[in-house]
Tab-separated table of C-alpha atoms in Angstrom:
chain	number	residue	atom	x	y	z
A	1	MET	CA	-3.700	-52.404	55.987
A	2	LYS	CA	-5.362	-49.622	57.952
A	3	LEU	CA	-2.836	-49.967	60.779
A	4	ALA	CA	0.031	-49.774	58.303
A	5	SER	CA	-1.465	-46.653	56.721
A	6	ILE	CA	-1.977	-45.013	60.106
A	7	SER	CA	1.607	-45.777	61.124
A	8	LYS	CA	2.938	-44.220	57.918
A	9	TRP	CA	0.985	-41.027	58.548
A	10	THR	CA	2.230	-40.965	62.138
A	11	VAL	CA	5.866	-41.211	61.026
A	12	ALA	CA	5.344	-38.503	58.417
A	13	LEU	CA	3.797	-36.098	60.929
A	14	THR	CA	6.578	-36.813	63.398
A	15	LEU	CA	9.220	-35.908	60.809
A	16	LEU	CA	7.403	-32.761	59.712
A	17	LEU	CA	6.838	-31.472	63.251
A	18	PRO	CA	10.406	-30.134	63.793
A	19	ALA	CA	10.325	-28.460	60.388
A	20	GLY	CA	7.063	-26.739	61.268
A	21	GLN	CA	8.490	-25.556	64.569
A	22	LEU	CA	11.539	-24.146	62.748
A	23	LEU	CA	9.331	-22.323	60.273
A	24	ALA	CA	7.246	-20.900	63.084
A	25	ALA	CA	10.310	-19.726	65.025
A	26	PRO	CA	11.095	-16.001	64.708
A	27	GLY	CA	14.044	-15.223	62.401
A	28	LEU	CA	16.915	-12.848	62.872
A	29	PRO	CA	16.180	-9.194	62.057
A	30	ALA	CA	17.531	-8.148	58.692
A	31	ILE	CA	18.590	-4.689	59.923
A	32	ASN	CA	19.356	-3.836	63.509
A	33	VAL	CA	20.846	-0.377	64.025
A	34	GLN	CA	21.779	0.590	67.579
A	35	PRO	CA	23.009	4.068	68.470
A	36	GLY	CA	26.125	4.239	70.601
A	37	PRO	CA	28.556	6.783	72.012
A	38	GLU	CA	30.968	6.239	69.102
A	39	GLY	CA	28.377	6.126	66.328
A	40	GLU	CA	25.778	3.693	65.060
A	41	THR	CA	26.515	-0.034	65.118
A	42	TYR	CA	24.942	-2.487	62.697
A	43	SER	CA	23.788	-6.053	63.188
A	44	LEU	CA	25.851	-9.009	62.047
A	45	THR	CA	23.331	-9.755	59.295
A	46	LEU	CA	23.771	-6.336	57.711
A	47	GLN	CA	27.552	-6.521	58.066
A	48	ALA	CA	27.571	-9.883	56.267
A	49	LEU	CA	25.465	-8.379	53.484
A	50	GLY	CA	27.923	-5.503	53.157
A	51	LEU	CA	30.834	-7.944	53.096
A	52	MET	CA	29.274	-9.983	50.276
A	53	THR	CA	28.582	-6.797	48.303
A	54	GLY	CA	32.178	-5.691	48.814
A	55	LEU	CA	33.486	-9.033	47.560
A	56	ALA	CA	31.386	-8.674	44.410
A	57	LEU	CA	32.906	-5.238	43.756
A	58	LEU	CA	36.443	-6.333	44.650
A	59	PRO	CA	37.622	-7.017	41.041
A	60	SER	CA	36.494	-3.557	39.931
A	61	ALA	CA	38.179	-1.958	42.944
A	62	LEU	CA	41.378	-3.869	42.198
A	63	MET	CA	41.475	-2.625	38.624
A	64	MET	CA	40.322	0.936	39.197
A	65	MET	CA	41.853	1.965	42.530
A	66	THR	CA	45.277	0.312	42.506
A	67	ALA	CA	48.371	0.141	40.301
A	68	PHE	CA	46.839	-2.645	38.188
A	69	THR	CA	45.583	-0.447	35.328
A	70	ARG	CA	48.919	1.179	34.539
A	71	ILE	CA	50.843	-2.092	34.758
A	72	VAL	CA	48.554	-4.268	32.645
A	73	ILE	CA	48.165	-1.662	29.877
A	74	SER	CA	51.928	-1.097	29.714
A	75	LEU	CA	52.581	-4.832	29.460
A	76	ALA	CA	49.925	-5.245	26.762
A	77	ILE	CA	51.477	-2.426	24.687
A	78	LEU	CA	54.909	-3.997	25.167
A	79	ARG	CA	53.626	-7.264	23.699
A	80	MET	CA	52.212	-5.368	20.726
A	81	ALA	CA	55.518	-3.555	20.208
A	82	LEU	CA	57.419	-6.840	20.235
A	83	GLY	CA	55.013	-8.270	17.685
A	84	THR	CA	54.841	-11.648	19.425
A	85	GLN	CA	51.057	-11.929	18.943
A	86	GLN	CA	49.762	-13.896	21.972
A	87	THR	CA	53.133	-14.543	23.633
A	88	PRO	CA	53.135	-14.048	26.602
A	89	SER	CA	49.493	-15.105	26.848
A	90	ASN	CA	46.781	-13.001	28.442
A	91	GLN	CA	46.782	-15.216	31.539
A	92	ILE	CA	50.504	-14.675	32.059
A	93	LEU	CA	50.235	-10.911	31.593
A	94	LEU	CA	47.284	-10.681	33.986
A	95	GLY	CA	49.046	-12.819	36.590
A	96	LEU	CA	52.235	-10.775	36.282
A	97	ALA	CA	50.295	-7.523	36.567
A	98	LEU	CA	48.368	-8.848	39.571
A	99	PHE	CA	51.400	-9.881	41.600
A	100	LEU	CA	53.326	-6.736	40.667
A	101	THR	CA	50.291	-4.759	41.820
A	102	LEU	CA	50.342	-6.605	45.155
A	103	PHE	CA	54.051	-5.783	45.475
A	104	VAL	CA	53.471	-2.082	44.762
A	105	MET	CA	50.391	-1.813	46.985
A	106	GLN	CA	51.833	-3.791	49.902
A	107	PRO	CA	52.679	-0.699	52.026
A	108	VAL	CA	49.165	0.659	51.468
A	109	PHE	CA	47.485	-2.644	52.301
A	110	SER	CA	49.631	-3.004	55.418
A	111	LYS	CA	48.576	0.432	56.614
A	112	VAL	CA	44.921	-0.375	55.948
A	113	TYR	CA	45.230	-3.558	57.984
A	114	ASP	CA	47.033	-1.893	60.895
A	115	ASP	CA	44.732	1.151	61.037
A	116	ALA	CA	41.345	-0.382	60.237
A	117	ILE	CA	41.077	-4.165	59.944
A	118	ALA	CA	43.068	-5.208	63.014
A	119	PRO	CA	41.343	-2.735	65.420
A	120	TYR	CA	37.945	-3.714	64.035
A	121	MET	CA	38.638	-7.433	64.517
A	122	ASP	CA	39.729	-6.658	68.094
A	123	GLU	CA	36.409	-4.770	68.547
A	124	LYS	CA	38.214	-1.524	69.355
A	125	ILE	CA	36.423	0.489	66.660
A	126	THR	CA	33.077	0.236	64.884
A	127	ALA	CA	32.497	-0.790	61.273
A	128	THR	CA	31.926	2.845	60.240
A	129	GLN	CA	35.168	3.956	61.852
A	130	ALA	CA	37.045	1.054	60.255
A	131	LEU	CA	35.717	2.050	56.839
A	132	GLU	CA	36.854	5.638	57.279
A	133	LYS	CA	40.299	4.669	58.576
A	134	GLY	CA	40.794	2.059	55.854
A	135	LYS	CA	39.844	4.477	53.104
A	136	LYS	CA	42.439	7.070	54.100
A	137	PRO	CA	45.663	5.253	52.969
A	138	LEU	CA	44.055	4.265	49.654
A	139	MET	CA	42.937	7.845	48.990
A	140	ASP	CA	46.425	9.145	49.793
A	141	PHE	CA	47.905	6.690	47.287
A	142	MET	CA	45.465	7.736	44.572
A	143	LEU	CA	46.015	11.431	45.267
A	144	ASN	CA	49.778	10.993	44.832
A	145	GLN	CA	49.242	9.453	41.388
A	146	THR	CA	46.524	11.837	40.159
A	147	ARG	CA	47.269	14.848	38.002
A	148	GLU	CA	45.965	18.180	39.204
A	149	THR	CA	44.375	18.881	35.818
A	150	ASP	CA	42.346	15.665	35.932
A	151	LEU	CA	41.300	16.339	39.502
A	152	ALA	CA	40.250	19.886	38.627
A	153	LEU	CA	38.246	18.583	35.660
A	154	PHE	CA	36.106	16.216	37.721
A	155	LEU	CA	35.772	18.713	40.565
A	156	ASN	CA	34.384	21.171	38.027
A	157	LEU	CA	32.039	18.561	36.535
A	158	SER	CA	30.719	17.625	39.972
A	159	GLY	CA	30.138	21.262	40.896
A	160	THR	CA	32.394	21.025	43.946
A	161	ASP	CA	33.672	24.329	45.297
A	162	GLN	CA	37.351	25.102	45.757
A	163	LEU	CA	38.884	22.835	48.376
A	164	ASP	CA	41.245	24.012	51.083
A	165	SER	CA	43.341	20.797	51.175
A	166	PRO	CA	43.660	17.565	49.156
A	167	ASP	CA	42.195	15.629	52.100
A	168	GLN	CA	38.810	17.209	51.347
A	169	VAL	CA	38.540	15.674	47.865
A	170	PRO	CA	35.381	13.515	47.693
A	171	PHE	CA	35.929	9.839	47.048
A	172	SER	CA	33.465	9.905	44.138
A	173	VAL	CA	35.616	12.563	42.440
A	174	LEU	CA	38.988	11.041	43.248
A	175	VAL	CA	38.327	7.622	41.663
A	176	PRO	CA	37.538	8.829	38.089
A	177	SER	CA	40.368	11.369	38.315
A	178	PHE	CA	42.794	8.623	39.317
A	179	ILE	CA	41.631	6.320	36.511
A	180	THR	CA	42.042	9.078	33.908
A	181	SER	CA	45.550	9.871	35.124
A	182	GLU	CA	46.517	6.196	35.127
A	183	LEU	CA	45.324	5.768	31.539
A	184	LYS	CA	47.370	8.787	30.441
A	185	THR	CA	50.472	7.529	32.230
A	186	ALA	CA	50.065	4.010	30.808
A	187	PHE	CA	49.857	5.315	27.239
A	188	GLN	CA	52.878	7.541	27.776
A	189	ILE	CA	54.877	4.539	28.992
A	190	GLY	CA	53.585	2.527	26.037
A	191	PHE	CA	54.726	5.226	23.617
A	192	LEU	CA	58.247	5.124	25.041
A	193	LEU	CA	58.260	1.329	24.842
A	194	PHE	CA	57.181	1.370	21.211
A	195	ILE	CA	59.921	3.693	19.904
A	196	PRO	CA	62.979	1.339	19.894
A	197	PHE	CA	61.024	-1.536	18.364
A	198	LEU	CA	59.481	0.782	15.779
A	199	ILE	CA	62.961	1.912	14.749
A	200	ILE	CA	63.976	-1.723	14.207
A	201	ASP	CA	60.871	-2.290	12.044
A	202	LEU	CA	61.682	0.799	9.948
A	203	VAL	CA	65.315	-0.219	9.450
A	204	VAL	CA	64.388	-3.772	8.437
A	205	ALA	CA	61.660	-2.535	6.094
A	206	SER	CA	64.081	-0.072	4.450
A	207	VAL	CA	66.737	-2.770	3.980
A	208	LEU	CA	64.243	-5.181	2.435
A	209	MET	CA	62.929	-2.451	0.160
A	210	SER	CA	66.430	-1.553	-1.038
A	211	MET	CA	67.170	-5.235	-1.747
A	212	GLY	CA	63.981	-5.603	-3.758
A	213	MET	CA	62.536	-8.169	-1.361
A	214	MET	CA	59.160	-6.459	-1.099
A	215	MET	CA	57.226	-9.736	-0.905
A	216	LEU	CA	58.969	-10.732	2.335
A	217	SER	CA	57.199	-9.615	5.519
A	218	PRO	CA	59.321	-7.066	7.468
A	219	MET	CA	57.627	-8.144	10.720
A	220	MET	CA	58.877	-11.701	10.340
A	221	ILE	CA	62.472	-10.520	9.778
A	222	SER	CA	62.471	-7.877	12.512
A	223	LEU	CA	61.011	-10.147	15.204
A	224	PRO	CA	64.291	-11.988	16.000
A	225	PHE	CA	66.169	-8.677	16.173
A	226	LYS	CA	63.589	-7.203	18.557
A	227	LEU	CA	63.719	-10.277	20.764
A	228	MET	CA	67.521	-10.182	20.763
A	229	LEU	CA	67.532	-6.488	21.716
A	230	PHE	CA	64.974	-7.109	24.468
A	231	VAL	CA	67.003	-9.970	25.940
A	232	LEU	CA	70.358	-8.158	25.702
A	233	VAL	CA	69.125	-5.156	27.669
A	234	ASP	CA	67.419	-7.439	30.245
A	235	GLY	CA	64.086	-6.018	29.208
A	236	TRP	CA	61.784	-7.716	31.693
A	237	SER	CA	63.773	-6.641	34.734
A	238	LEU	CA	64.137	-3.139	33.337
A	239	ILE	CA	60.457	-2.681	32.525
A	240	LEU	CA	59.055	-4.292	35.668
A	241	GLY	CA	61.483	-2.368	37.842
A	242	THR	CA	60.584	0.886	36.105
A	243	LEU	CA	56.847	0.224	36.446
A	244	ALA	CA	57.180	-0.560	40.146
A	245	GLY	CA	59.392	2.478	40.676
A	246	SER	CA	56.934	4.800	38.921
A	247	PHE	CA	54.619	4.544	41.941
A	248	TYR	CA	55.441	6.204	45.207
A	249	THR	CA	53.345	4.814	48.029
A	250	VAL	CA	52.601	6.443	51.350
């Protein structure tokens, strides 16, 4: 019995020995910053941490710094104007807005890849330089879609002095200015989308009122007419083409 017990302890210590050696081995440094002729370079560990943080913020960046906001709000208002309740569903609207956003932003994303991602993967530029080069096409896109009044508002709130050129606009000022302009544009498009369907609702409600059919819901009667009008004018192609054409990329 004693020999069996000793053998068990020997096997256990043998298995735990490599684990103890691994625990005693020195780990990789969390932050390793090395100065260089082209700027500071960071260790792989810190770059991986930055990548994971960027992936966590990617949905917010997609919604707030691309064409997604204008497109999804316009499509949601269109569904309300049609009066079709949850048709198309939220998943369909979000998917449509996402892929239309990718179509609109494709020239910008291509420029970011050619100027920043590809040279960085080929180790021709540092991570800091890649970040600066990749930010430039996105900022140019946002500047082209931002109203001067909104930009002036946030420049005033931030206490920034008068700028000599649009390229000097801080990124922290440009993002809220762009979002505000996109919300204004989306509601303007929604207003124009609502008018023809609102006219149909008014006409149907007036006809039902004159016929004394006040207990019948005007929305239920006007829905087929609105759908027929939308199909006859090829509404989806018209609206999606207009939304895509409302952006001018760099």
